[in-house]
mmCIF file of C-alpha atoms in Angstrom:
data_model
loop_
_atom_site.group_PDB
_atom_site.id
_atom_site.type_symbol
_atom_site.label_atom_id
_atom_site.label_comp_id
_atom_site.label_asym_id
_atom_site.label_seq_id
_atom_site.Cartn_x
_atom_site.Cartn_y
_atom_site.Cartn_z
ATOM 1 C CA MET S 1 -5.283 -54.379 -38.590
ATOM 2 C CA PRO S 2 -6.388 -51.146 -38.965
ATOM 3 C CA GLY S 3 -7.696 -48.570 -35.909
ATOM 4 C CA ILE S 4 -7.915 -45.362 -35.136
ATOM 5 C CA LYS S 5 -8.307 -43.016 -32.182
ATOM 6 C CA MET S 6 -11.160 -40.687 -31.739
ATOM 7 C CA ARG S 7 -11.414 -37.229 -30.482
ATOM 8 C CA GLU S 8 -13.101 -35.970 -28.037
ATOM 9 C CA ASN S 9 -15.120 -33.675 -30.695
ATOM 10 C CA GLU S 10 -15.597 -36.179 -33.176
ATOM 11 C CA SER S 11 -19.612 -37.700 -33.376
ATOM 12 C CA PHE S 12 -19.178 -41.717 -34.245
ATOM 13 C CA ASP S 13 -20.084 -41.186 -37.952
ATOM 14 C CA GLU S 14 -16.589 -39.252 -38.325
ATOM 15 C CA GLY S 15 -14.526 -42.286 -36.840
ATOM 16 C CA TYR S 16 -16.807 -45.099 -38.471
ATOM 17 C CA ARG S 17 -15.633 -43.229 -41.754
ATOM 18 C CA LYS S 18 -11.968 -42.522 -41.288
ATOM 19 C CA PHE S 19 -12.206 -46.690 -39.699
ATOM 20 C CA LYS S 20 -14.139 -47.414 -43.357
ATOM 21 C CA LYS S 21 -11.191 -45.912 -45.203
ATOM 22 C CA GLN S 22 -8.360 -47.180 -43.359
ATOM 23 C CA ALA S 23 -9.958 -50.465 -44.047
ATOM 24 C CA ASP S 24 -10.192 -49.694 -47.923
ATOM 25 C CA ARG S 25 -6.296 -48.694 -47.761
ATOM 26 C CA ASN S 26 -5.286 -52.037 -45.996
ATOM 27 C CA LEU S 27 -7.440 -54.275 -48.742
ATOM 28 C CA VAL S 28 -9.206 -56.202 -45.341
ATOM 29 C CA VAL S 29 -12.016 -56.722 -46.877
ATOM 30 C CA THR S 30 -10.426 -57.746 -50.146
ATOM 31 C CA GLU S 31 -8.094 -60.515 -48.993
ATOM 32 C CA CYS S 32 -11.193 -61.609 -46.698
ATOM 33 C CA ARG S 33 -12.563 -62.562 -49.449
ATOM 34 C CA ALA S 34 -9.602 -64.300 -50.934
ATOM 35 C CA ARG S 35 -9.626 -65.724 -47.871
ATOM 36 C CA ARG S 36 -12.776 -67.342 -47.626
ATOM 37 C CA PHE S 37 -12.371 -70.083 -49.853
ATOM 38 C CA PHE S 38 -8.973 -72.544 -50.574
ATOM 39 C CA GLU S 39 -8.089 -72.376 -54.236
ATOM 40 C CA SER S 40 -5.563 -75.260 -55.346
ATOM 41 C CA ASN S 41 -2.264 -74.140 -56.932
ATOM 42 C CA THR S 42 -3.828 -74.899 -60.699
ATOM 43 C CA GLU S 43 -6.657 -72.639 -59.983
ATOM 44 C CA LYS S 44 -4.351 -69.917 -58.814
ATOM 45 C CA ARG S 45 -2.103 -70.410 -61.868
ATOM 46 C CA LYS S 46 -5.356 -70.680 -64.534
ATOM 47 C CA LYS S 47 -6.758 -67.350 -63.075
ATOM 48 C CA GLN S 48 -2.302 -65.421 -63.365
ATOM 49 C CA LYS S 49 -2.998 -66.809 -66.847
ATOM 50 C CA ILE S 50 -6.047 -65.537 -67.432
ATOM 51 C CA ASN S 51 -4.817 -62.081 -66.407
ATOM 52 C CA ALA S 52 -1.463 -62.364 -67.893
ATOM 53 C CA LYS S 53 -3.756 -62.967 -71.556
ATOM 54 C CA LYS S 54 -5.691 -59.736 -70.343
ATOM 55 C CA LYS S 55 -3.090 -57.828 -69.594
ATOM 56 C CA MET S 56 -1.290 -58.398 -73.023
ATOM 57 C CA LEU S 57 -4.671 -58.127 -75.178
ATOM 58 C CA LYS S 58 -5.168 -54.513 -73.633
ATOM 59 C CA ARG S 59 -1.041 -53.501 -74.303
ATOM 60 C CA LEU S 60 -1.448 -54.797 -77.548
ATOM 61 C CA TYR S 61 -5.053 -52.408 -78.171
ATOM 62 C CA MET S 62 -3.480 -49.750 -76.782
ATOM 63 C CA LEU S 63 -0.330 -49.853 -79.392
ATOM 64 C CA ARG S 64 -2.810 -50.546 -82.042
ATOM 65 C CA ARG S 65 -4.710 -47.450 -81.145
ATOM 66 C CA TYR S 66 -1.130 -45.900 -80.829
ATOM 67 C CA GLU S 67 0.063 -46.450 -84.314
ATOM 68 C CA SER S 68 -3.095 -45.832 -86.020
ATOM 69 C CA ARG S 69 -2.585 -42.071 -84.697
ATOM 70 C CA LEU S 70 0.319 -41.498 -86.293
#
């Protein structure tokens, strides 16, 4: 879990900003949202398949774009 140590001359807002930044870096919020609802293994595989397809299409697009410049 993220945690910060406040200096004596720091205001609450500065400390809060530091805490939020550290929480974002540690992916606390995204992990919490992911764990909010249970996903079965089939749903996970389905999402992985969709993401793999998107990644492949993006690579293909970039390759075609690169080849058109040649």
